[in-house]
Structures are given as structure tokens and as C-alpha cells.
PDB file of C-alpha atoms in Angstrom:
ATOM      1  CA  MET N   1      81.653  66.381 102.274  1.00  0.00           C
ATOM      2  CA  THR N   2      82.938  70.041 101.445  1.00  0.00           C
ATOM      3  CA  PHE N   3      80.899  72.718 102.590  1.00  0.00           C
ATOM      4  CA  TYR N   4      80.615  75.683 100.608  1.00  0.00           C
ATOM      5  CA  LEU N   5      79.704  79.059 101.570  1.00  0.00           C
ATOM      6  CA  GLY N   6      78.961  81.267  98.870  1.00  0.00           C
ATOM      7  CA  PRO N   7      78.223  81.274  95.230  1.00  0.00           C
ATOM      8  CA  PRO N   8      79.874  78.126  93.230  1.00  0.00           C
ATOM      9  CA  ASP N   9      82.814  77.482  91.753  1.00  0.00           C
ATOM     10  CA  THR N  10      81.296  78.553  88.370  1.00  0.00           C
ATOM     11  CA  PHE N  11      82.995  80.826  85.967  1.00  0.00           C
ATOM     12  CA  ILE N  12      80.167  83.676  87.032  1.00  0.00           C
ATOM     13  CA  GLY N  13      80.522  82.851  90.348  1.00  0.00           C
ATOM     14  CA  SER N  14      84.514  83.061  90.685  1.00  0.00           C
ATOM     15  CA  LEU N  15      84.274  86.101  89.117  1.00  0.00           C
ATOM     16  CA  GLN N  16      81.820  87.311  92.227  1.00  0.00           C
ATOM     17  CA  LYS N  17      83.905  85.677  94.604  1.00  0.00           C
ATOM     18  CA  ALA N  18      86.872  87.589  93.521  1.00  0.00           C
ATOM     19  CA  VAL N  19      85.316  90.741  93.077  1.00  0.00           C
ATOM     20  CA  PHE N  20      83.908  91.061  96.239  1.00  0.00           C
ATOM     21  CA  GLU N  21      87.209  90.194  97.765  1.00  0.00           C
ATOM     22  CA  GLN N  22      88.928  92.584  96.057  1.00  0.00           C
ATOM     23  CA  VAL N  23      86.003  95.364  97.466  1.00  0.00           C
ATOM     24  CA  THR N  24      85.938  94.697 101.292  1.00  0.00           C
ATOM     25  CA  MET N  25      88.718  93.121 102.116  1.00  0.00           C
ATOM     26  CA  GLU N  26      91.769  94.361 100.149  1.00  0.00           C
ATOM     27  CA  PRO N  27      91.081  98.105 101.288  1.00  0.00           C
ATOM     28  CA  PHE N  28      91.168  97.411 105.104  1.00  0.00           C
ATOM     29  CA  VAL N  29      93.807  94.859 104.804  1.00  0.00           C
ATOM     30  CA  MET N  30      96.084  98.291 102.558  1.00  0.00           C
ATOM     31  CA  LEU N  31      95.020 100.470 105.182  1.00  0.00           C
ATOM     32  CA  LEU N  32      96.347  97.967 107.757  1.00  0.00           C
ATOM     33  CA  TYR N  33      99.668  97.515 106.457  1.00  0.00           C
ATOM     34  CA  TYR N  34      99.901 101.175 105.819  1.00  0.00           C
ATOM     35  CA  SER N  35      98.731 101.647 109.916  1.00  0.00           C
ATOM     36  CA  TYR N  36     101.155  99.174 111.162  1.00  0.00           C
ATOM     37  CA  ASP N  37     103.829 100.121 108.660  1.00  0.00           C
ATOM     38  CA  ALA N  38     103.196 104.059 110.029  1.00  0.00           C
ATOM     39  CA  VAL N  39     103.770 103.045 113.721  1.00  0.00           C
ATOM     40  CA  LEU N  40     106.917 101.097 112.994  1.00  0.00           C
ATOM     41  CA  SER N  41     108.355 104.382 111.437  1.00  0.00           C
ATOM     42  CA  ARG N  42     107.432 106.715 114.392  1.00  0.00           C
ATOM     43  CA  GLN N  43     105.347 108.983 111.401  1.00  0.00           C
ATOM     44  CA  SER N  44     103.046 111.718 112.852  1.00  0.00           C
ATOM     45  CA  TRP N  45      99.399 111.654 112.202  1.00  0.00           C
ATOM     46  CA  ALA N  46     100.022 114.343 109.332  1.00  0.00           C
ATOM     47  CA  GLU N  47     102.619 112.144 107.700  1.00  0.00           C
ATOM     48  CA  PHE N  48     100.743 108.972 107.675  1.00  0.00           C
ATOM     49  CA  VAL N  49      97.711 110.598 105.729  1.00  0.00           C
ATOM     50  CA  LEU N  50      99.683 112.098 103.191  1.00  0.00           C
ATOM     51  CA  ARG N  51     101.640 108.948 102.613  1.00  0.00           C
ATOM     52  CA  LEU N  52      98.023 107.085 102.878  1.00  0.00           C
ATOM     53  CA  ARG N  53      96.962 109.690 100.070  1.00  0.00           C
ATOM     54  CA  GLY N  54      99.549 109.837  97.905  1.00  0.00           C
ATOM     55  CA  SER N  55     100.105 106.240  97.163  1.00  0.00           C
ATOM     56  CA  PHE N  56      96.580 104.532  98.377  1.00  0.00           C
ATOM     57  CA  GLY N  57      94.814 104.511  94.848  1.00  0.00           C
ATOM     58  CA  SER N  58      97.960 103.674  93.081  1.00  0.00           C
ATOM     59  CA  ILE N  59      98.619 100.738  94.831  1.00  0.00           C
ATOM     60  CA  PHE N  60      95.145  99.684  95.190  1.00  0.00           C
ATOM     61  CA  ILE N  61      95.126 100.025  91.328  1.00  0.00           C
ATOM     62  CA  ARG N  62      98.019  97.945  91.329  1.00  0.00           C
ATOM     63  CA  ASN N  63      96.877  94.888  93.996  1.00  0.00           C
ATOM     64  CA  SER N  64      93.786  95.062  91.983  1.00  0.00           C
ATOM     65  CA  VAL N  65      95.372  94.051  88.771  1.00  0.00           C
ATOM     66  CA  PHE N  66      97.347  91.619  90.676  1.00  0.00           C
ATOM     67  CA  TRP N  67      94.752  90.145  92.650  1.00  0.00           C
ATOM     68  CA  LEU N  68      91.619  89.943  90.487  1.00  0.00           C
ATOM     69  CA  PRO N  69      92.970  87.901  88.224  1.00  0.00           C
ATOM     70  CA  ALA N  70      94.845  85.485  90.814  1.00  0.00           C
ATOM     71  CA  ASN N  71      91.412  84.880  93.203  1.00  0.00           C
ATOM     72  CA  PHE N  72      89.702  84.542  89.858  1.00  0.00           C
ATOM     73  CA  LEU N  73      91.848  81.613  88.966  1.00  0.00           C
ATOM     74  CA  ASN N  74      92.086  80.006  92.218  1.00  0.00           C
ATOM     75  CA  TYR N  75      88.522  79.798  92.518  1.00  0.00           C
ATOM     76  CA  TYR N  76      87.617  78.796  89.170  1.00  0.00           C
ATOM     77  CA  ILE N  77      90.396  76.366  88.095  1.00  0.00           C
ATOM     78  CA  GLY N  78      91.905  75.869  91.335  1.00  0.00           C
ATOM     79  CA  THR N  79      90.599  72.988  93.635  1.00  0.00           C
ATOM     80  CA  PRO N  80      90.033  73.754  97.181  1.00  0.00           C
ATOM     81  CA  ASP N  81      92.772  71.356  98.627  1.00  0.00           C
ATOM     82  CA  LEU N  82      95.391  73.572  96.935  1.00  0.00           C
ATOM     83  CA  ARG N  83      93.669  76.956  96.850  1.00  0.00           C
ATOM     84  CA  VAL N  84      95.834  77.374 100.133  1.00  0.00           C
ATOM     85  CA  ILE N  85      99.023  76.978  98.476  1.00  0.00           C
ATOM     86  CA  PHE N  86      97.943  79.243  95.487  1.00  0.00           C
ATOM     87  CA  ALA N  87      97.077  81.830  97.081  1.00  0.00           C
ATOM     88  CA  ASN N  88     100.220  81.674  99.677  1.00  0.00           C
ATOM     89  CA  THR N  89     102.683  81.922  96.477  1.00  0.00           C
ATOM     90  CA  CYS N  90     100.099  84.495  95.177  1.00  0.00           C
ATOM     91  CA  SER N  91     100.388  86.666  98.227  1.00  0.00           C
ATOM     92  CA  PHE N  92     104.350  85.895  98.509  1.00  0.00           C
ATOM     93  CA  PHE N  93     104.965  87.854  95.498  1.00  0.00           C
ATOM     94  CA  TRP N  94     102.975  90.271  95.932  1.00  0.00           C
ATOM     95  CA  ASN N  95     103.735  90.990  99.529  1.00  0.00           C
ATOM     96  CA  THR N  96     107.363  91.214  97.893  1.00  0.00           C
ATOM     97  CA  TYR N  97     106.681  93.916  95.352  1.00  0.00           C
ATOM     98  CA  PHE N  98     104.024  95.752  97.972  1.00  0.00           C
ATOM     99  CA  SER N  99     107.052  96.281 100.417  1.00  0.00           C
ATOM    100  CA  THR N 100     109.420  97.382  98.307  1.00  0.00           C
ATOM    101  CA  PHE N 101     106.624  99.871  96.421  1.00  0.00           C
ATOM    102  CA  VAL N 102     106.237 101.330  99.607  1.00  0.00           C
ATOM    103  CA  ASN N 103     109.339 101.384 100.980  1.00  0.00           C
ATOM    104  CA  ARG N 104     110.922 103.256  97.643  1.00  0.00           C
ATOM    105  CA  LYS N 105     108.061 105.771  98.001  1.00  0.00           C
ATOM    106  CA  LYS N 106     108.986 106.477 101.743  1.00  0.00           C
ATOM    107  CA  THR N 107     113.106 106.302 100.568  1.00  0.00           C
ATOM    108  CA  ALA N 108     112.035 109.036  98.282  1.00  0.00           C
ATOM    109  CA  GLU N 109     110.137 111.279 100.743  1.00  0.00           C
ATOM    110  CA  ALA N 110     113.588 110.954 102.583  1.00  0.00           C
ATOM    111  CA  HIS N 111     115.566 112.659  99.959  1.00  0.00           C
TER     112      HIS N 111
END
């Protein structure tokens, strides 16, 4: 027996879940990543805020372009037993791009 919390896996329900996740969770997770990276890089608060203001909006848009369709397909087409594998595979590619993007900006600022 499977217990579902939230909308069903219909077209509209899957779209609602994908949008909800993108609007509520993704900004928070991205902020955590930027914070973690700033601590490891020993950035000052001013450097952290400057970097966040400079790139958060553009990376959030790219995040939305990648994750909205991926999550929608995961909810709408994917079966519950394969959703974690699909999300982890997508996450591997996204995190590789995201880390490269964030660190490219940081390297450009250093030069």
C-alpha cells in the first residue's frame, strides 16, 4: 500500500508538486550551498552578500529551467520506485554544473 501526501500524479498534480518544490525548497537549498561555500572559502560577510546578489538570480533561473521539467517528468511519468534514482541522476548532473558555475564566477572575481 502506498501513501500519498499532496496532489495526485496527474498532469496538474505533477505540475503543482514541481512548482511548489521549486518555489519553496530550491531558494533555501541554494542559499545553504552559497553559505557553505562561503564558509569553506573564508569569505567575509560583505563578500558573501556581494557574490549572492551577483549570481543568485541567474543561477535560480537556470535551476528552474533544469529542475521544473525534471521534477515534472519525475512526478508525472516516473514510477514511485524509480523516482529517487531519477532525481539522484539529475542531481549529479545539476550539481556538477552548479559547482562549476559558482566556482567559475569565484575564479573570475579573483583575477
